[in-house]
GROMACS .gro file of C-alpha atoms in nm:
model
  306
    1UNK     CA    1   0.000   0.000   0.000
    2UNK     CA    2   0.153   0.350  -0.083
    3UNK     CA    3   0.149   0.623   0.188
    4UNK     CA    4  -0.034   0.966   0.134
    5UNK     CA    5   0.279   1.145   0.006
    6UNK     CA    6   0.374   0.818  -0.253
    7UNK     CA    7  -0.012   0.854  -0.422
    8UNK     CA    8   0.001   1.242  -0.476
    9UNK     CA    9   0.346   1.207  -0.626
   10UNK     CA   10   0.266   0.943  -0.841
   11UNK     CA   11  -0.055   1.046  -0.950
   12UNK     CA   12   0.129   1.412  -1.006
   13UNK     CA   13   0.330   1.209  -1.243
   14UNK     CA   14   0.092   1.031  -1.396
   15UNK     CA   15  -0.090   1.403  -1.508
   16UNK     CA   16   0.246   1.563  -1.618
   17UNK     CA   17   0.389   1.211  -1.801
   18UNK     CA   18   0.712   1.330  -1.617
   19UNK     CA   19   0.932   1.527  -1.391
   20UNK     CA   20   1.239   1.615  -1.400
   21UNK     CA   21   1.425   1.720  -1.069
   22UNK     CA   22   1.240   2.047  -0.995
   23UNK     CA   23   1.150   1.984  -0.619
   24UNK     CA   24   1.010   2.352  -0.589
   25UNK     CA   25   0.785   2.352  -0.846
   26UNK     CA   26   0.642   1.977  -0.744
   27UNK     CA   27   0.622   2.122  -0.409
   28UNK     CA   28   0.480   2.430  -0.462
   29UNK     CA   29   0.217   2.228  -0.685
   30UNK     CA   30   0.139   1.958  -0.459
   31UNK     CA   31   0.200   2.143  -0.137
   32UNK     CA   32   0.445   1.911  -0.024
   33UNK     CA   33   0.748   2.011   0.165
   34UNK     CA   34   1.078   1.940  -0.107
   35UNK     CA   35   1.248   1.765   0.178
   36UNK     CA   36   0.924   1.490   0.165
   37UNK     CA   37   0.963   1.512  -0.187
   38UNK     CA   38   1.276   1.400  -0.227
   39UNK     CA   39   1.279   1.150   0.039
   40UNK     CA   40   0.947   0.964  -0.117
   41UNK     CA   41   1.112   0.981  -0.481
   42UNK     CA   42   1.421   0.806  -0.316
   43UNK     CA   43   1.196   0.547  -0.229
   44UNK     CA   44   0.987   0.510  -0.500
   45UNK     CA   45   1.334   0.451  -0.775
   46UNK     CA   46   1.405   0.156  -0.489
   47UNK     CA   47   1.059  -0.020  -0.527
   48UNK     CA   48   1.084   0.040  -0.911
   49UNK     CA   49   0.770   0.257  -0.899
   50UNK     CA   50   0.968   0.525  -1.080
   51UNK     CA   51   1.212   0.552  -1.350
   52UNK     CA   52   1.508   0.791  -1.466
   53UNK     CA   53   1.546   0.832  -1.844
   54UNK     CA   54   1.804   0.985  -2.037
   55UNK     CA   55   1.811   1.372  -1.999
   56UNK     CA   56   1.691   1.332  -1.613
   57UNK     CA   57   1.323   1.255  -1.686
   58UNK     CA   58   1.125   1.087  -1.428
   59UNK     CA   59   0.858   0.879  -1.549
   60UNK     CA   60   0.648   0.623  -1.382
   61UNK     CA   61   0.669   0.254  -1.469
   62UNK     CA   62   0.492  -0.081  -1.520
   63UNK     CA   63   0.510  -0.145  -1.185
   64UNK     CA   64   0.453   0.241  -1.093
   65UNK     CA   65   0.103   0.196  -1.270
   66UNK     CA   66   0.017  -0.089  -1.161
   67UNK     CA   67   0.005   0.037  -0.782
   68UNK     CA   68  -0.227   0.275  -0.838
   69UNK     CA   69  -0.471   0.074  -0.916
   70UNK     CA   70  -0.620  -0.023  -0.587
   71UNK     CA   71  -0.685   0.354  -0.586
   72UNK     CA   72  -0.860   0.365  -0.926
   73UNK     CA   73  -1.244   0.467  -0.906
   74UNK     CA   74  -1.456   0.249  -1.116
   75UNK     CA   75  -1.816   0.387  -1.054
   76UNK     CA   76  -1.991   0.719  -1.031
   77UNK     CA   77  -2.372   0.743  -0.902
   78UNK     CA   78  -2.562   1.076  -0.981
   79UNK     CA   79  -2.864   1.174  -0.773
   80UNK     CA   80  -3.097   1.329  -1.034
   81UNK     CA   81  -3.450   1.301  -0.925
   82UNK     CA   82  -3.520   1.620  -0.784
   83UNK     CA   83  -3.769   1.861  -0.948
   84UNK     CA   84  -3.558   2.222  -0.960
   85UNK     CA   85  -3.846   2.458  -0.916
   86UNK     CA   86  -3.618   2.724  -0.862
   87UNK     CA   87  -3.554   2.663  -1.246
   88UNK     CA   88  -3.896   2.662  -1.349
   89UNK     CA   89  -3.977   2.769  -1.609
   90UNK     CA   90  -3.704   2.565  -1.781
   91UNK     CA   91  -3.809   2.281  -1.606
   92UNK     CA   92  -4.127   2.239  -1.716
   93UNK     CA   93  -4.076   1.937  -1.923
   94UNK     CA   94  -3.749   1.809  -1.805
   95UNK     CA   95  -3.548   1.832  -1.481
   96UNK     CA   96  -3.295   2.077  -1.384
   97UNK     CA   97  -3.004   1.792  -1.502
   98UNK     CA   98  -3.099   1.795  -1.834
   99UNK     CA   99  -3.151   2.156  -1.893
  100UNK     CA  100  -2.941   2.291  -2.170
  101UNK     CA  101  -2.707   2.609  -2.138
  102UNK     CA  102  -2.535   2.687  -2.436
  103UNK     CA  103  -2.613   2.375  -2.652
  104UNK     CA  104  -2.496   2.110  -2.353
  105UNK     CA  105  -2.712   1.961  -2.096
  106UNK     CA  106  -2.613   2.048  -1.780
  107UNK     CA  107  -2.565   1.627  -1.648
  108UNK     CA  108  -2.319   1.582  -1.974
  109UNK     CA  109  -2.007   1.810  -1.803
  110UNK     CA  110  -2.028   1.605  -1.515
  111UNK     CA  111  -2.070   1.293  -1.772
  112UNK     CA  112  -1.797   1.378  -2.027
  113UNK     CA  113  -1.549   1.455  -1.714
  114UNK     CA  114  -1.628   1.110  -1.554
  115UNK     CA  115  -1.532   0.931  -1.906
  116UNK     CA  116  -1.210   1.165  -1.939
  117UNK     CA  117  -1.147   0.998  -1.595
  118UNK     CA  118  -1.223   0.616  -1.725
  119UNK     CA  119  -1.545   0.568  -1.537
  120UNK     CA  120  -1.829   0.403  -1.735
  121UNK     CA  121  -2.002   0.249  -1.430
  122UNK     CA  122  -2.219   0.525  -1.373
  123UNK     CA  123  -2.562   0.498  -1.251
  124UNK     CA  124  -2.829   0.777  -1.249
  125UNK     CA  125  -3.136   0.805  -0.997
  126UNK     CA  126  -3.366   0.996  -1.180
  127UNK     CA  127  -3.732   1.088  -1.044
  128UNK     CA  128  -3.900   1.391  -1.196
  129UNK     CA  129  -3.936   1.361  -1.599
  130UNK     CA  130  -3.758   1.026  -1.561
  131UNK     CA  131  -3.828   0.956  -1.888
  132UNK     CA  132  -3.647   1.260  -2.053
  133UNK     CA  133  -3.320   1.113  -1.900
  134UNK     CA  134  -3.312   0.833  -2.192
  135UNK     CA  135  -3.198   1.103  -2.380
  136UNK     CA  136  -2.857   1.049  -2.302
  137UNK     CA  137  -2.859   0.678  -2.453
  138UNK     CA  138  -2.796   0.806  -2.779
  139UNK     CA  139  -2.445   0.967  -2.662
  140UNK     CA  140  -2.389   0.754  -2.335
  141UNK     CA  141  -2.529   0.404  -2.358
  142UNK     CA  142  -2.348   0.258  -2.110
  143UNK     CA  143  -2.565   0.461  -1.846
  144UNK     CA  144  -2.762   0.260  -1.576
  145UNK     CA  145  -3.075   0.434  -1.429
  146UNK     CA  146  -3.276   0.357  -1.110
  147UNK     CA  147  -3.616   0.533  -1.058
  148UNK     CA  148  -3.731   0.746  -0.738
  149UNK     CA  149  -4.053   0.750  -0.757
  150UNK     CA  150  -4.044   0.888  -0.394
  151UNK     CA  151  -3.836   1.195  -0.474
  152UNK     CA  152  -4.139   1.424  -0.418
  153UNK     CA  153  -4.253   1.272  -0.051
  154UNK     CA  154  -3.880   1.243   0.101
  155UNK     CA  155  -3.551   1.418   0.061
  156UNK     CA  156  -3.262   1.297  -0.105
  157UNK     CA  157  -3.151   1.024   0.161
  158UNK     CA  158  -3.455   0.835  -0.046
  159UNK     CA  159  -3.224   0.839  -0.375
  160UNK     CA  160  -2.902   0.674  -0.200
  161UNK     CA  161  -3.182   0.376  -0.044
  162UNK     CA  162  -3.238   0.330  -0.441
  163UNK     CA  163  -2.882   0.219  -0.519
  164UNK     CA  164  -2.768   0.102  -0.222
  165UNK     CA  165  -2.600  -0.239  -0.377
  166UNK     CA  166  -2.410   0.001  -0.625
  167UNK     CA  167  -2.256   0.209  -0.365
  168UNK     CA  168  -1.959  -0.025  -0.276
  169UNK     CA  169  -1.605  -0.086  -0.341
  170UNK     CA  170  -1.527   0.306  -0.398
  171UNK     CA  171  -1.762   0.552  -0.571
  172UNK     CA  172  -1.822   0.871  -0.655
  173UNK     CA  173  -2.171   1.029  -0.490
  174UNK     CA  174  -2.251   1.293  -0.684
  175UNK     CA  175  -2.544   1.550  -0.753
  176UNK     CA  176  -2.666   1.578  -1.104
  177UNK     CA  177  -2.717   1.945  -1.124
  178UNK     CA  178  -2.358   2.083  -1.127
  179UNK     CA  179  -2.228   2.200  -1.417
  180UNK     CA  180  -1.869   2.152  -1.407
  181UNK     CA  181  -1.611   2.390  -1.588
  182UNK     CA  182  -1.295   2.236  -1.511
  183UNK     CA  183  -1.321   1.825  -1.599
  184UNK     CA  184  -1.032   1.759  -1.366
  185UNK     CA  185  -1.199   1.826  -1.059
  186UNK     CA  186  -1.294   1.444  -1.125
  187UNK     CA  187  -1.016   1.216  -1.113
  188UNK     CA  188  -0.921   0.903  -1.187
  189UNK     CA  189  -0.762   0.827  -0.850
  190UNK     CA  190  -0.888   0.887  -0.517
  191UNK     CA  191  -0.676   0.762  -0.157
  192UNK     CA  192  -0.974   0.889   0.130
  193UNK     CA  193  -1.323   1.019   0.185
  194UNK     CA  194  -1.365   1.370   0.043
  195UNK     CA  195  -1.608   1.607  -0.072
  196UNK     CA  196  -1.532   1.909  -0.270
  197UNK     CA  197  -1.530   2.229  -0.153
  198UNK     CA  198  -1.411   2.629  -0.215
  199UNK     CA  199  -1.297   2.846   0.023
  200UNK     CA  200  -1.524   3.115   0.165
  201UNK     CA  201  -1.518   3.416   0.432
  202UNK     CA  202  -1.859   3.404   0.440
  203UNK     CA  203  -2.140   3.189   0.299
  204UNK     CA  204  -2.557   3.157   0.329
  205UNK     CA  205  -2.535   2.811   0.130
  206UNK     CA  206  -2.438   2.503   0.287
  207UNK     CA  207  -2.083   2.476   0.391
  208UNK     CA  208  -1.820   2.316   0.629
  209UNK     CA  209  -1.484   2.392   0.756
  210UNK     CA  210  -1.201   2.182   0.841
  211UNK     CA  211  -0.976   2.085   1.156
  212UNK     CA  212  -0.668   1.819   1.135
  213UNK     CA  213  -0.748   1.798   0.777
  214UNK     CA  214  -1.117   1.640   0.807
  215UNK     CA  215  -1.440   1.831   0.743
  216UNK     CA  216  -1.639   1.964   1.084
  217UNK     CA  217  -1.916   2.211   1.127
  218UNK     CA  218  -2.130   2.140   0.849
  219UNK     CA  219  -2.415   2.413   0.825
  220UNK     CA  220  -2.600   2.612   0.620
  221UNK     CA  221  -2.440   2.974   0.617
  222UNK     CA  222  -2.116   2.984   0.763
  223UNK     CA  223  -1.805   3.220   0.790
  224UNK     CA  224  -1.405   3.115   0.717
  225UNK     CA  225  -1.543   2.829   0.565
  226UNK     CA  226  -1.572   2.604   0.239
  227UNK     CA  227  -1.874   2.611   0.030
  228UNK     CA  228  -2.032   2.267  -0.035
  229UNK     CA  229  -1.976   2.093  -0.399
  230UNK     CA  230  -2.194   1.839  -0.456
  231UNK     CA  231  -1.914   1.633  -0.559
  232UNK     CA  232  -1.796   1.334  -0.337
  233UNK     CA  233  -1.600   1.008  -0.312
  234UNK     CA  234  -1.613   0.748  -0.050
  235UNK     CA  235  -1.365   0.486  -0.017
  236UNK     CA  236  -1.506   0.081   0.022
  237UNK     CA  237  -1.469   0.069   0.391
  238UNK     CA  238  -1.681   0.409   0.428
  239UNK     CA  239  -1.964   0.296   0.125
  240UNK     CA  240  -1.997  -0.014   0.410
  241UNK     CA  241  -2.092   0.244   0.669
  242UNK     CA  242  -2.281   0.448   0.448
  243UNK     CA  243  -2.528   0.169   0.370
  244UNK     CA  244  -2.552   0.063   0.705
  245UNK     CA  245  -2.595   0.425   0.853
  246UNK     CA  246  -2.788   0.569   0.615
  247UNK     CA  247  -3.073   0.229   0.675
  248UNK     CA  248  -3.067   0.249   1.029
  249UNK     CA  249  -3.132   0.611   0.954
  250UNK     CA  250  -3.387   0.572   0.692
  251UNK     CA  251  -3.638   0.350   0.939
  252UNK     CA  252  -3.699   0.622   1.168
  253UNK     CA  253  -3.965   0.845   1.146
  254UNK     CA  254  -3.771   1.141   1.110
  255UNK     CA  255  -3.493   1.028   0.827
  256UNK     CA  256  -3.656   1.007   0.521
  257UNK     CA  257  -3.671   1.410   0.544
  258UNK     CA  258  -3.320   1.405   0.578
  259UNK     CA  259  -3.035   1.469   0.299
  260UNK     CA  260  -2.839   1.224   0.252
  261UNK     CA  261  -2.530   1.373   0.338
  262UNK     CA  262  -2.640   1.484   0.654
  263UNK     CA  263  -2.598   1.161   0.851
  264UNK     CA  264  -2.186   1.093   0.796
  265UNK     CA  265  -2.121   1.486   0.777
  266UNK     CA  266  -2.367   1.528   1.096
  267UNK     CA  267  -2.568   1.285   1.256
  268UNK     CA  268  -2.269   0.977   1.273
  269UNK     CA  269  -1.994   1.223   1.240
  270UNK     CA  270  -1.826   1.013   1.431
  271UNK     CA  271  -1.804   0.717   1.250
  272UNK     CA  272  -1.669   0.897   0.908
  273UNK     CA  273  -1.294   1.123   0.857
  274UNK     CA  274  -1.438   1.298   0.526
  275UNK     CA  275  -1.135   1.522   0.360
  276UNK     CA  276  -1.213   1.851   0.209
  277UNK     CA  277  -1.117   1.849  -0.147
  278UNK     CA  278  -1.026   2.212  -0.247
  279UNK     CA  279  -1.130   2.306  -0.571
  280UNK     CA  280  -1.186   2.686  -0.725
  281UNK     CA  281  -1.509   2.863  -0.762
  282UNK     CA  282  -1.507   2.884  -1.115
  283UNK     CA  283  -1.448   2.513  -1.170
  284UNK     CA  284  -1.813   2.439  -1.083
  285UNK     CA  285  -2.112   2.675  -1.194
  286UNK     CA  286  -2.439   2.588  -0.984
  287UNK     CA  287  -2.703   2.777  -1.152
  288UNK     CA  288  -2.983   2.844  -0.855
  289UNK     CA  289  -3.254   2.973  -1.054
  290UNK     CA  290  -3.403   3.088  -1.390
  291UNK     CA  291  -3.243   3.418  -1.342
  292UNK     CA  292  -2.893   3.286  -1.347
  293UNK     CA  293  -2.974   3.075  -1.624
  294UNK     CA  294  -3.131   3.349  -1.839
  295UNK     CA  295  -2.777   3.533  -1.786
  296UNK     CA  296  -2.576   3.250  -1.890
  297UNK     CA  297  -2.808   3.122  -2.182
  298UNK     CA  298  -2.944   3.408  -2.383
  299UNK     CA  299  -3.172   3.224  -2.572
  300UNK     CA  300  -3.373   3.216  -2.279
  301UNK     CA  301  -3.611   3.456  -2.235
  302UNK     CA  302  -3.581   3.676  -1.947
  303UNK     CA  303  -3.855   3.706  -1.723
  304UNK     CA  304  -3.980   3.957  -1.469
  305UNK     CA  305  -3.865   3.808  -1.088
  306UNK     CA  306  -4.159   4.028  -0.944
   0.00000   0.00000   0.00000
């Protein structure tokens, strides 16, 4: 098993094809002290993980690939069932996921960045306008869907009790309404529990902040926080406690009100060390409402918000 400072070298190397010697900039990038650097490098030329060309390029080999693969995500699951009334009236006739803005449905950046990343597993709880998600067959038609046909009398913990046998073994969570700017905020290799997040002063959304590295405090509206991307990966032992949390959960009278994310962020906080995965504002866009998406998309017709 590689340590934490072995997988973001290695995966760093994987991105760039190769390094050369230039500690600072690999430091500076992966915000890892050089002295770590070169001590993990060291070690990694020993167990034949890495290789020195001519010229002084450092390039990952066979072997280097092959022990990343335990870290490799093979599945994705999208919650998309919700209706997004905010959005109305664009989603009159199809839900907020499938909206188009500029010519490309809002699901297919989150899509086309998950098969950039090798994932194909990738399942889809859909729920309002169900039917308008077979759409996607024609471009994507290895998608799997599951229907909610509770989305409108529970909250999204009823979505994740849908596809509980396909969150297992590592998988992204992820909600279906982000449109996502920068593809590489999903990656092809993931070592812990994370959700991603952008740094705020202050925030009125739903947000969390961190101490010794794991996320704490997670709230709606917030200050010296990170804002809450609906973007998340949970490791195989942590889908096992998701299943069994979010069931025990889910047969009480009060849980099936409850987001889903509320129970290891919250309620069984205890049981979960959930990293915050910093990402950028602009790498994902969440359009709240027909306003925003009128500004984006100007071949929507604006309408009066009186």
């Amino acid at each position: 098993m590689l340590n934490r400072y072995q997988f973001e070298l290695l995966i760093y190397i994987d991105k760039q094809h190769y390094i050369f010697n230039n500690y600072k900039k690999v430091s500076d990038e992966l915000k890892i002290s050089q002295n770590i650097i070169r001590k993990q490098e060291r070690k990694l030329l020993a167990l034949k993980l890495l290789q020195v060309h001519d010229g002084g390029r450092i390039s990952l080999t066979p072997r280097g690939f092959s022990s990343l693969e335990p870290y490799r995500v093979k599945r994705a699951v999208i919650m998309g069932a919700g209706f997004g009334s905010r959005m109305m009236p664009a989603t009159k006739d199809c839900p907020k996921p499938m909206v188009k803005v500029n010519g490309k449905r809002i699901i297919e950046t989150q899509l086309d960045a998950l098969i950039d990343a090798g994932i194909k597993d990738i399942t889809i709880v859909r729920g309002y306008k169900k039917e308008k998600y077979n759409e996607l067959l024609d471009k994507y038609p290895f998608l799997k869907f599951i229907d909610n046909d509770d989305y409108d009398k529970t909250n999204n913990i009823s979505s994740v009790m849908k596809v509980l046998d396909k969150i297992k073994g590592g998988t992204y969570l992820n909600e279906a309404d982000l449109y996502i700017t920068n593809p590489d905020v999903i990656t092809k290799y993931q070592y812990t529990s994370n959700i991603l997040g952008s740094y705020s002063l202050e925030t009125d959304d739903w947000s969390f902040r961190m101490k010794d590295g794991h996320i704490v405090d997670y709230q709606q509206g917030n200050t010296y926080c990170y804002n809450y991307y609906g973007v998340s990966y949970w490791t195989a032992e942590d889908c096992d406690k998701l299943r069994r949390d979010w069931s025990e959960v889910y047969s009480t009278k009060e849980g099936k009100q409850l987001f889903w994310e509320f129970i290891p962020l919250k309620l069984r906080h205890d049981n979960y060390q959930v990293e915050i995965r910093q990402c950028a504002k602009k790498d994902i866009m969440e359009i709240d409402n027909y306003y925003e998406l009128a500004a984006l998309d100007k071949s929507y017709p604006k309408i009066s918000s009186k």
